[in-house]
Amino acid sequence: MTAPRPTTTGEPVDPDVDLRVPARRRPSWRAQGPIVAAVAVGGAVGASARYAASLAWPVAAGGFPWTTLWVNAAGCAVIGVFMVLITDVWAAHRLVRPFFGTGVLGGFTTFSTYAVDIQRLVAGGHPRTGLAYLAATLCAALAAVWLAATATRRLVAWRQR
């Protein structure tokens, strides 16, 4: 590995990036535009699905936010399956991962609602419920992605025999 080249300002320079080459200076909107659009459209789809789930299964004030917990766990499970499929099974189009992985699943799962739910529980005099929700969501999300990825890998390996 080569050490970074010092500049006249004393800041190190990444040896893998030659800023004299115009394409390396900044990303082209021609290259990035479709990716940004795919993430935006996917995010709208995912966020709409999450909102529909919150309307279908509302939570009472001060109650345990089961809907958000299950949405986040289900989204993490789908992320586990999706990542195995696009990395181990088939080469997807370059916009599939930004659209579905970052957009749809990123919009469907929700850290912001999770954080607001915890804040509301604590501010509403339910700190233990807030702490339980914090831990339960973390454990459920991690378990869901791990179990789904493991099961998908095993299923793929079994089908390939």
Tab-separated table of N, CA and C in Angstrom:
chain	number	residue	atom	x	y	z
A	1	MET	N	0.846	-1.179	0.000
A	1	MET	CA	0.000	0.000	0.000
A	1	MET	C	0.883	1.231	0.000
A	2	THR	N	0.544	2.196	-0.785
A	2	THR	CA	1.343	3.410	-0.845
A	2	THR	C	0.788	4.434	0.121
A	3	ALA	N	1.675	5.250	0.625
A	3	ALA	CA	1.258	6.297	1.558
A	3	ALA	C	0.649	7.446	0.774
A	4	PRO	N	-0.285	8.172	1.394
A	4	PRO	CA	-0.879	9.330	0.719
A	4	PRO	C	0.188	10.369	0.376
A	5	ARG	N	0.031	10.993	-0.779
A	5	ARG	CA	0.963	12.045	-1.183
A	5	ARG	C	0.587	13.337	-0.473
A	6	PRO	N	1.548	14.017	0.143
A	6	PRO	CA	1.217	15.297	0.770
A	6	PRO	C	0.940	16.351	-0.304
A	7	THR	N	0.096	17.300	0.022
A	7	THR	CA	-0.216	18.390	-0.897
A	7	THR	C	0.440	19.644	-0.392
A	8	THR	N	0.268	20.716	-1.150
A	8	THR	CA	0.853	21.986	-0.726
A	8	THR	C	0.165	22.512	0.526
A	9	THR	N	-1.055	22.062	0.811
A	9	THR	CA	-1.768	22.512	2.008
A	9	THR	C	-1.461	21.630	3.209
A	10	GLY	N	-0.706	20.564	2.991
A	10	GLY	CA	-0.376	19.669	4.091
A	10	GLY	C	-1.389	18.561	4.291
A	11	GLU	N	-2.468	18.564	3.510
A	11	GLU	CA	-3.500	17.539	3.613
A	11	GLU	C	-3.094	16.328	2.785
A	12	PRO	N	-3.352	15.102	3.280
A	12	PRO	CA	-3.042	13.918	2.475
A	12	PRO	C	-4.019	13.795	1.301
A	13	VAL	N	-3.559	13.128	0.253
A	13	VAL	CA	-4.361	12.918	-0.942
A	13	VAL	C	-4.513	11.422	-1.136
A	14	ASP	N	-5.707	10.994	-1.486
A	14	ASP	CA	-5.956	9.583	-1.758
A	14	ASP	C	-5.163	9.190	-3.006
A	15	PRO	N	-4.257	8.195	-2.892
A	15	PRO	CA	-3.429	7.836	-4.049
A	15	PRO	C	-4.217	7.161	-5.163
A	16	ASP	N	-5.424	6.685	-4.883
A	16	ASP	CA	-6.228	6.016	-5.897
A	16	ASP	C	-7.059	6.982	-6.733
A	17	VAL	N	-7.101	8.241	-6.347
A	17	VAL	CA	-7.923	9.215	-7.057
A	17	VAL	C	-7.018	10.287	-7.649
A	18	ASP	N	-7.020	10.387	-8.948
A	18	ASP	CA	-6.237	11.401	-9.640
A	18	ASP	C	-7.184	12.532	-10.017
A	19	LEU	N	-7.098	13.645	-9.316
A	19	LEU	CA	-8.012	14.753	-9.553
A	19	LEU	C	-7.713	15.497	-10.844
A	20	ARG	N	-6.618	15.158	-11.505
A	20	ARG	CA	-6.341	15.765	-12.810
A	20	ARG	C	-7.228	15.161	-13.885
A	21	VAL	N	-7.804	13.980	-13.611
A	21	VAL	CA	-8.721	13.338	-14.549
A	21	VAL	C	-10.112	13.906	-14.280
A	22	PRO	N	-10.728	14.594	-15.246
A	22	PRO	CA	-12.012	15.264	-15.008
A	22	PRO	C	-13.113	14.355	-14.470
A	23	ALA	N	-13.204	13.115	-14.906
A	23	ALA	CA	-14.269	12.220	-14.446
A	23	ALA	C	-14.164	11.919	-12.957
A	24	ARG	N	-13.012	12.082	-12.375
A	24	ARG	CA	-12.808	11.772	-10.959
A	24	ARG	C	-13.079	12.965	-10.040
A	25	ARG	N	-13.284	14.135	-10.611
A	25	ARG	CA	-13.463	15.328	-9.790
A	25	ARG	C	-14.793	15.337	-9.051
A	26	ARG	N	-15.843	15.030	-9.747
A	26	ARG	CA	-17.170	14.999	-9.130
A	26	ARG	C	-18.045	14.039	-9.924
A	27	PRO	N	-19.039	13.466	-9.266
A	27	PRO	CA	-19.892	12.516	-9.987
A	27	PRO	C	-20.720	13.216	-11.060
A	28	SER	N	-20.909	12.534	-12.141
A	28	SER	CA	-21.718	13.052	-13.232
A	28	SER	C	-23.192	12.806	-12.928
A	29	TRP	N	-24.041	13.809	-13.195
A	29	TRP	CA	-25.482	13.626	-12.973
A	29	TRP	C	-26.066	12.628	-13.952
A	30	ARG	N	-25.400	12.449	-15.084
A	30	ARG	CA	-25.876	11.420	-16.017
A	30	ARG	C	-25.748	10.044	-15.407
A	31	ALA	N	-24.688	9.850	-14.652
A	31	ALA	CA	-24.480	8.547	-14.004
A	31	ALA	C	-25.291	8.432	-12.719
A	32	GLN	N	-25.388	9.503	-11.964
A	32	GLN	CA	-26.054	9.473	-10.661
A	32	GLN	C	-27.555	9.718	-10.729
A	33	GLY	N	-28.030	10.412	-11.745
A	33	GLY	CA	-29.451	10.753	-11.863
A	33	GLY	C	-30.386	9.552	-11.795
A	34	PRO	N	-30.142	8.500	-12.586
A	34	PRO	CA	-31.029	7.341	-12.517
A	34	PRO	C	-31.010	6.660	-11.142
A	35	ILE	N	-29.868	6.661	-10.497
A	35	ILE	CA	-29.778	6.043	-9.169
A	35	ILE	C	-30.575	6.854	-8.157
A	36	VAL	N	-30.419	8.164	-8.189
A	36	VAL	CA	-31.175	9.028	-7.276
A	36	VAL	C	-32.672	8.882	-7.528
A	37	ALA	N	-33.063	8.820	-8.783
A	37	ALA	CA	-34.484	8.650	-9.117
A	37	ALA	C	-35.007	7.298	-8.636
A	38	ALA	N	-34.213	6.239	-8.806
A	38	ALA	CA	-34.634	4.906	-8.353
A	38	ALA	C	-34.816	4.879	-6.841
A	39	VAL	N	-33.894	5.494	-6.110
A	39	VAL	CA	-34.014	5.546	-4.643
A	39	VAL	C	-35.241	6.357	-4.237
A	40	ALA	N	-35.468	7.479	-4.910
A	40	ALA	CA	-36.611	8.331	-4.573
A	40	ALA	C	-37.944	7.621	-4.814
A	41	VAL	N	-38.082	6.987	-5.965
A	41	VAL	CA	-39.333	6.280	-6.279
A	41	VAL	C	-39.513	5.101	-5.320
A	42	GLY	N	-38.447	4.344	-5.104
A	42	GLY	CA	-38.520	3.220	-4.167
A	42	GLY	C	-38.837	3.678	-2.752
A	43	GLY	N	-38.234	4.781	-2.337
A	43	GLY	CA	-38.517	5.325	-1.001
A	43	GLY	C	-39.970	5.728	-0.842
A	44	ALA	N	-40.544	6.307	-1.889
A	44	ALA	CA	-41.960	6.683	-1.842
A	44	ALA	C	-42.846	5.444	-1.710
A	45	VAL	N	-42.498	4.380	-2.431
A	45	VAL	CA	-43.269	3.137	-2.350
A	45	VAL	C	-43.160	2.540	-0.942
A	46	GLY	N	-41.937	2.457	-0.425
A	46	GLY	CA	-41.726	1.873	0.901
A	46	GLY	C	-42.380	2.675	2.013
A	47	ALA	N	-42.228	4.003	1.967
A	47	ALA	CA	-42.829	4.853	2.993
A	47	ALA	C	-44.357	4.788	2.933
A	48	SER	N	-44.914	4.680	1.737
A	48	SER	CA	-46.370	4.553	1.596
A	48	SER	C	-46.856	3.241	2.198
A	49	ALA	N	-46.102	2.171	1.984
A	49	ALA	CA	-46.464	0.873	2.564
A	49	ALA	C	-46.380	0.920	4.096
A	50	ARG	N	-45.359	1.586	4.616
A	50	ARG	CA	-45.239	1.719	6.072
A	50	ARG	C	-46.399	2.538	6.629
A	51	TYR	N	-46.752	3.616	5.962
A	51	TYR	CA	-47.865	4.452	6.404
A	51	TYR	C	-49.167	3.657	6.367
A	52	ALA	N	-49.358	2.850	5.333
A	52	ALA	CA	-50.559	2.012	5.239
A	52	ALA	C	-50.619	1.032	6.410
A	53	ALA	N	-49.473	0.474	6.793
A	53	ALA	CA	-49.434	-0.438	7.942
A	53	ALA	C	-49.810	0.300	9.224
A	54	SER	N	-49.351	1.546	9.378
A	54	SER	CA	-49.690	2.301	10.588
A	54	SER	C	-51.174	2.654	10.634
A	55	LEU	N	-51.797	2.815	9.482
A	55	LEU	CA	-53.241	3.069	9.446
A	55	LEU	C	-54.033	1.784	9.707
A	56	ALA	N	-53.528	0.682	9.199
A	56	ALA	CA	-54.221	-0.601	9.365
A	56	ALA	C	-54.145	-1.109	10.801
A	57	TRP	N	-53.027	-0.872	11.468
A	57	TRP	CA	-52.826	-1.345	12.843
A	57	TRP	C	-52.362	-0.194	13.728
A	58	PRO	N	-53.269	0.727	14.063
A	58	PRO	CA	-52.889	1.881	14.888
A	58	PRO	C	-52.540	1.447	16.314
A	59	VAL	N	-51.724	2.255	16.956
A	59	VAL	CA	-51.301	1.996	18.339
A	59	VAL	C	-51.889	3.075	19.229
A	60	ALA	N	-52.441	2.655	20.372
A	60	ALA	CA	-53.008	3.619	21.324
A	60	ALA	C	-51.897	4.458	21.935
A	61	ALA	N	-52.227	5.685	22.316
A	61	ALA	CA	-51.247	6.566	22.956
A	61	ALA	C	-50.700	5.899	24.208
A	62	GLY	N	-49.389	5.863	24.324
A	62	GLY	CA	-48.742	5.239	25.473
A	62	GLY	C	-48.623	3.733	25.355
A	63	GLY	N	-49.210	3.165	24.302
A	63	GLY	CA	-49.147	1.719	24.101
A	63	GLY	C	-47.859	1.304	23.410
A	64	PHE	N	-47.582	0.026	23.484
A	64	PHE	CA	-46.379	-0.505	22.851
A	64	PHE	C	-46.532	-0.416	21.333
A	65	PRO	N	-45.581	0.182	20.625
A	65	PRO	CA	-45.696	0.387	19.168
A	65	PRO	C	-45.393	-0.891	18.365
A	66	TRP	N	-46.308	-1.849	18.461
A	66	TRP	CA	-46.116	-3.126	17.792
A	66	TRP	C	-45.988	-2.992	16.287
A	67	THR	N	-46.766	-2.105	15.700
A	67	THR	CA	-46.753	-1.969	14.240
A	67	THR	C	-45.360	-1.605	13.731
A	68	THR	N	-44.741	-0.603	14.334
A	68	THR	CA	-43.410	-0.186	13.896
A	68	THR	C	-42.391	-1.290	14.146
A	69	LEU	N	-42.515	-1.981	15.271
A	69	LEU	CA	-41.597	-3.077	15.562
A	69	LEU	C	-41.705	-4.157	14.485
A	70	TRP	N	-42.933	-4.563	14.137
A	70	TRP	CA	-43.102	-5.624	13.147
A	70	TRP	C	-42.734	-5.165	11.746
A	71	VAL	N	-43.009	-3.919	11.420
A	71	VAL	CA	-42.610	-3.383	10.117
A	71	VAL	C	-41.083	-3.414	9.992
A	72	ASN	N	-40.385	-2.956	11.029
A	72	ASN	CA	-38.926	-2.951	10.984
A	72	ASN	C	-38.363	-4.368	10.927
A	73	ALA	N	-38.929	-5.282	11.692
A	73	ALA	CA	-38.453	-6.668	11.677
A	73	ALA	C	-38.722	-7.318	10.314
A	74	ALA	N	-39.913	-7.116	9.773
A	74	ALA	CA	-40.239	-7.687	8.458
A	74	ALA	C	-39.348	-7.095	7.371
A	75	GLY	N	-39.136	-5.797	7.416
A	75	GLY	CA	-38.250	-5.154	6.438
A	75	GLY	C	-36.832	-5.685	6.524
A	76	CYS	N	-36.344	-5.916	7.736
A	76	CYS	CA	-34.998	-6.469	7.903
A	76	CYS	C	-34.922	-7.897	7.379
A	77	ALA	N	-35.969	-8.666	7.567
A	77	ALA	CA	-35.992	-10.029	7.028
A	77	ALA	C	-35.932	-9.994	5.497
A	78	VAL	N	-36.690	-9.115	4.895
A	78	VAL	CA	-36.668	-9.002	3.435
A	78	VAL	C	-35.295	-8.524	2.961
A	79	ILE	N	-34.671	-7.617	3.711
A	79	ILE	CA	-33.322	-7.165	3.370
A	79	ILE	C	-32.354	-8.347	3.396
A	80	GLY	N	-32.474	-9.223	4.392
A	80	GLY	CA	-31.615	-10.404	4.462
A	80	GLY	C	-31.773	-11.305	3.258
A	81	VAL	N	-33.011	-11.566	2.859
A	81	VAL	CA	-33.273	-12.406	1.687
A	81	VAL	C	-32.756	-11.714	0.423
A	82	PHE	N	-33.081	-10.446	0.271
A	82	PHE	CA	-32.710	-9.683	-0.918
A	82	PHE	C	-31.196	-9.633	-1.113
A	83	MET	N	-30.456	-9.347	-0.058
A	83	MET	CA	-29.010	-9.231	-0.190
A	83	MET	C	-28.372	-10.557	-0.576
A	84	VAL	N	-28.866	-11.651	-0.032
A	84	VAL	CA	-28.333	-12.960	-0.430
A	84	VAL	C	-28.641	-13.219	-1.903
A	85	LEU	N	-29.854	-12.938	-2.305
A	85	LEU	CA	-30.239	-13.204	-3.695
A	85	LEU	C	-29.428	-12.383	-4.691
A	86	ILE	N	-29.216	-11.096	-4.419
A	86	ILE	CA	-28.505	-10.283	-5.417
A	86	ILE	C	-26.994	-10.413	-5.323
A	87	THR	N	-26.472	-10.962	-4.241
A	87	THR	CA	-25.027	-11.146	-4.163
A	87	THR	C	-24.596	-12.570	-4.457
A	88	ASP	N	-25.404	-13.562	-4.092
A	88	ASP	CA	-25.003	-14.960	-4.238
A	88	ASP	C	-25.688	-15.687	-5.391
A	89	VAL	N	-26.867	-15.229	-5.811
A	89	VAL	CA	-27.647	-16.009	-6.771
A	89	VAL	C	-27.635	-15.401	-8.168
A	90	TRP	N	-27.977	-14.150	-8.297
A	90	TRP	CA	-28.066	-13.557	-9.619
A	90	TRP	C	-27.540	-12.129	-9.617
A	91	ALA	N	-26.992	-11.755	-10.748
A	91	ALA	CA	-26.479	-10.397	-10.923
A	91	ALA	C	-27.642	-9.516	-11.361
A	92	ALA	N	-28.016	-8.616	-10.507
A	92	ALA	CA	-29.165	-7.751	-10.784
A	92	ALA	C	-28.751	-6.535	-11.611
A	93	HIS	N	-29.717	-5.931	-12.247
A	93	HIS	CA	-29.514	-4.670	-12.959
A	93	HIS	C	-28.977	-3.649	-11.955
A	94	ARG	N	-28.221	-2.692	-12.411
A	94	ARG	CA	-27.567	-1.739	-11.502
A	94	ARG	C	-28.548	-0.882	-10.703
A	95	LEU	N	-29.807	-0.798	-11.123
A	95	LEU	CA	-30.779	0.015	-10.391
A	95	LEU	C	-31.649	-0.792	-9.428
A	96	VAL	N	-31.532	-2.116	-9.446
A	96	VAL	CA	-32.367	-2.937	-8.560
A	96	VAL	C	-32.020	-2.696	-7.099
A	97	ARG	N	-30.746	-2.728	-6.786
A	97	ARG	CA	-30.335	-2.534	-5.388
A	97	ARG	C	-30.705	-1.141	-4.869
A	98	PRO	N	-30.408	-0.055	-5.608
A	98	PRO	CA	-30.839	1.259	-5.116
A	98	PRO	C	-32.357	1.389	-4.997
A	99	PHE	N	-33.098	0.848	-5.991
A	99	PHE	CA	-34.555	0.963	-5.945
A	99	PHE	C	-35.141	0.159	-4.793
A	100	PHE	N	-34.851	-1.131	-4.760
A	100	PHE	CA	-35.505	-1.992	-3.782
A	100	PHE	C	-34.815	-1.970	-2.415
A	101	GLY	N	-33.496	-2.120	-2.419
A	101	GLY	CA	-32.775	-2.181	-1.142
A	101	GLY	C	-32.772	-0.857	-0.400
A	102	THR	N	-32.267	0.175	-1.057
A	102	THR	CA	-32.179	1.483	-0.403
A	102	THR	C	-33.520	2.199	-0.397
A	103	GLY	N	-34.211	2.177	-1.531
A	103	GLY	CA	-35.464	2.918	-1.648
A	103	GLY	C	-36.635	2.268	-0.941
A	104	VAL	N	-37.120	1.152	-1.484
A	104	VAL	CA	-38.326	0.519	-0.932
A	104	VAL	C	-38.103	0.076	0.511
A	105	LEU	N	-37.060	-0.717	0.741
A	105	LEU	CA	-36.855	-1.232	2.099
A	105	LEU	C	-36.359	-0.158	3.056
A	106	GLY	N	-35.596	0.790	2.549
A	106	GLY	CA	-35.182	1.916	3.391
A	106	GLY	C	-36.353	2.800	3.786
A	107	GLY	N	-37.303	2.960	2.867
A	107	GLY	CA	-38.501	3.745	3.169
A	107	GLY	C	-39.492	2.974	4.027
A	108	PHE	N	-39.510	1.665	3.866
A	108	PHE	CA	-40.436	0.830	4.641
A	108	PHE	C	-39.988	0.718	6.096
A	109	THR	N	-38.734	0.361	6.300
A	109	THR	CA	-38.212	0.325	7.665
A	109	THR	C	-37.989	1.764	8.091
A	110	THR	N	-38.057	2.007	9.385
A	110	THR	CA	-38.057	3.396	9.809
A	110	THR	C	-37.351	3.614	11.128
A	111	PHE	N	-36.180	4.223	11.053
A	111	PHE	CA	-35.485	4.582	12.281
A	111	PHE	C	-36.121	5.814	12.906
A	112	SER	N	-36.606	6.734	12.089
A	112	SER	CA	-37.168	7.972	12.626
A	112	SER	C	-38.426	7.714	13.447
A	113	THR	N	-39.329	6.880	12.947
A	113	THR	CA	-40.541	6.572	13.708
A	113	THR	C	-40.189	5.802	14.977
A	114	TYR	N	-39.225	4.917	14.874
A	114	TYR	CA	-38.732	4.161	16.023
A	114	TYR	C	-38.226	5.116	17.108
A	115	ALA	N	-37.425	6.106	16.719
A	115	ALA	CA	-36.890	7.081	17.676
A	115	ALA	C	-38.004	7.945	18.274
A	116	VAL	N	-38.944	8.374	17.439
A	116	VAL	CA	-40.060	9.189	17.937
A	116	VAL	C	-40.943	8.374	18.883
A	117	ASP	N	-41.173	7.106	18.561
A	117	ASP	CA	-41.959	6.243	19.456
A	117	ASP	C	-41.302	6.128	20.829
A	118	ILE	N	-40.003	5.953	20.850
A	118	ILE	CA	-39.283	5.862	22.128
A	118	ILE	C	-39.405	7.174	22.885
A	119	GLN	N	-39.209	8.290	22.187
A	119	GLN	CA	-39.306	9.608	22.825
A	119	GLN	C	-40.701	9.835	23.392
A	120	ARG	N	-41.727	9.467	22.661
A	120	ARG	CA	-43.107	9.640	23.133
A	120	ARG	C	-43.394	8.774	24.355
A	121	LEU	N	-42.902	7.547	24.340
A	121	LEU	CA	-43.116	6.670	25.492
A	121	LEU	C	-42.442	7.224	26.737
A	122	VAL	N	-41.209	7.670	26.598
A	122	VAL	CA	-40.481	8.213	27.750
A	122	VAL	C	-41.134	9.510	28.228
A	123	ALA	N	-41.461	10.415	27.299
A	123	ALA	CA	-42.090	11.688	27.671
A	123	ALA	C	-43.488	11.482	28.246
A	124	GLY	N	-44.156	10.416	27.842
A	124	GLY	CA	-45.503	10.121	28.337
A	124	GLY	C	-45.517	9.356	29.652
A	125	GLY	N	-44.363	9.210	30.276
A	125	GLY	CA	-44.305	8.542	31.569
A	125	GLY	C	-44.191	7.025	31.496
A	126	HIS	N	-43.719	6.509	30.362
A	126	HIS	CA	-43.556	5.062	30.193
A	126	HIS	C	-42.113	4.719	29.818
A	127	PRO	N	-41.156	5.079	30.683
A	127	PRO	CA	-39.755	4.849	30.315
A	127	PRO	C	-39.398	3.367	30.189
A	128	ARG	N	-40.003	2.521	31.012
A	128	ARG	CA	-39.699	1.088	30.914
A	128	ARG	C	-40.203	0.508	29.597
A	129	THR	N	-41.388	0.938	29.189
A	129	THR	CA	-41.920	0.486	27.904
A	129	THR	C	-41.027	0.991	26.770
A	130	GLY	N	-40.575	2.235	26.873
A	130	GLY	CA	-39.669	2.786	25.866
A	130	GLY	C	-38.369	2.011	25.783
A	131	LEU	N	-37.805	1.653	26.926
A	131	LEU	CA	-36.571	0.876	26.952
A	131	LEU	C	-36.803	-0.537	26.402
A	132	ALA	N	-37.932	-1.133	26.766
A	132	ALA	CA	-38.259	-2.465	26.248
A	132	ALA	C	-38.425	-2.425	24.731
A	133	TYR	N	-39.076	-1.387	24.237
A	133	TYR	CA	-39.266	-1.221	22.798
A	133	TYR	C	-37.935	-1.013	22.094
A	134	LEU	N	-37.062	-0.209	22.680
A	134	LEU	CA	-35.742	0.031	22.122
A	134	LEU	C	-34.992	-1.295	21.961
A	135	ALA	N	-34.959	-2.093	23.013
A	135	ALA	CA	-34.240	-3.368	22.985
A	135	ALA	C	-34.932	-4.394	22.083
A	136	ALA	N	-36.256	-4.462	22.155
A	136	ALA	CA	-36.996	-5.454	21.366
A	136	ALA	C	-36.839	-5.202	19.871
A	137	THR	N	-36.896	-3.957	19.462
A	137	THR	CA	-36.751	-3.646	18.037
A	137	THR	C	-35.343	-3.990	17.556
A	138	LEU	N	-34.348	-3.630	18.339
A	138	LEU	CA	-32.971	-3.945	17.968
A	138	LEU	C	-32.778	-5.456	17.836
A	139	CYS	N	-33.220	-6.198	18.832
A	139	CYS	CA	-33.074	-7.661	18.799
A	139	CYS	C	-33.881	-8.293	17.670
A	140	ALA	N	-35.112	-7.831	17.481
A	140	ALA	CA	-35.962	-8.388	16.421
A	140	ALA	C	-35.384	-8.097	15.035
A	141	ALA	N	-34.892	-6.889	14.828
A	141	ALA	CA	-34.341	-6.521	13.522
A	141	ALA	C	-33.077	-7.320	13.211
A	142	LEU	N	-32.185	-7.406	14.171
A	142	LEU	CA	-30.949	-8.166	13.949
A	142	LEU	C	-31.230	-9.653	13.754
A	143	ALA	N	-32.123	-10.191	14.564
A	143	ALA	CA	-32.471	-11.610	14.426
A	143	ALA	C	-33.149	-11.871	13.080
A	144	ALA	N	-34.023	-10.972	12.661
A	144	ALA	CA	-34.743	-11.155	11.402
A	144	ALA	C	-33.795	-11.167	10.210
A	145	VAL	N	-32.878	-10.220	10.150
A	145	VAL	CA	-31.965	-10.171	9.007
A	145	VAL	C	-31.033	-11.377	9.017
A	146	TRP	N	-30.556	-11.769	10.173
A	146	TRP	CA	-29.655	-12.925	10.261
A	146	TRP	C	-30.380	-14.223	9.903
A	147	LEU	N	-31.561	-14.432	10.487
A	147	LEU	CA	-32.313	-15.654	10.190
A	147	LEU	C	-32.715	-15.739	8.724
A	148	ALA	N	-33.171	-14.634	8.169
A	148	ALA	CA	-33.600	-14.634	6.767
A	148	ALA	C	-32.420	-14.881	5.828
A	149	ALA	N	-31.288	-14.241	6.096
A	149	ALA	CA	-30.113	-14.442	5.248
A	149	ALA	C	-29.600	-15.875	5.360
A	150	THR	N	-29.550	-16.406	6.569
A	150	THR	CA	-29.094	-17.779	6.785
A	150	THR	C	-30.025	-18.776	6.109
A	151	ALA	N	-31.319	-18.609	6.294
A	151	ALA	CA	-32.296	-19.516	5.682
A	151	ALA	C	-32.222	-19.442	4.157
A	152	THR	N	-32.067	-18.248	3.616
A	152	THR	CA	-31.984	-18.087	2.164
A	152	THR	C	-30.727	-18.756	1.627
A	153	ARG	N	-29.601	-18.570	2.296
A	153	ARG	CA	-28.361	-19.227	1.859
A	153	ARG	C	-28.513	-20.745	1.868
A	154	ARG	N	-29.127	-21.271	2.909
A	154	ARG	CA	-29.322	-22.725	3.000
A	154	ARG	C	-30.274	-23.218	1.921
A	155	LEU	N	-31.335	-22.486	1.676
A	155	LEU	CA	-32.291	-22.874	0.638
A	155	LEU	C	-31.632	-22.855	-0.739
A	156	VAL	N	-30.840	-21.827	-1.008
A	156	VAL	CA	-30.141	-21.716	-2.291
A	156	VAL	C	-29.152	-22.876	-2.444
A	157	ALA	N	-28.405	-23.175	-1.391
A	157	ALA	CA	-27.444	-24.269	-1.453
A	157	ALA	C	-28.160	-25.602	-1.648
A	158	TRP	N	-29.272	-25.798	-0.980
A	158	TRP	CA	-30.054	-27.037	-1.110
A	158	TRP	C	-30.592	-27.192	-2.532
A	159	ARG	N	-31.085	-26.101	-3.112
A	159	ARG	CA	-31.652	-26.151	-4.471
A	159	ARG	C	-30.582	-26.375	-5.526
A	160	GLN	N	-29.344	-25.967	-5.232
A	160	GLN	CA	-28.274	-26.126	-6.207
A	160	GLN	C	-27.672	-27.526	-6.203
A	161	ARG	N	-28.019	-28.350	-5.235
A	161	ARG	CA	-27.500	-29.728	-5.178
A	161	ARG	C	-28.158	-30.611	-6.159
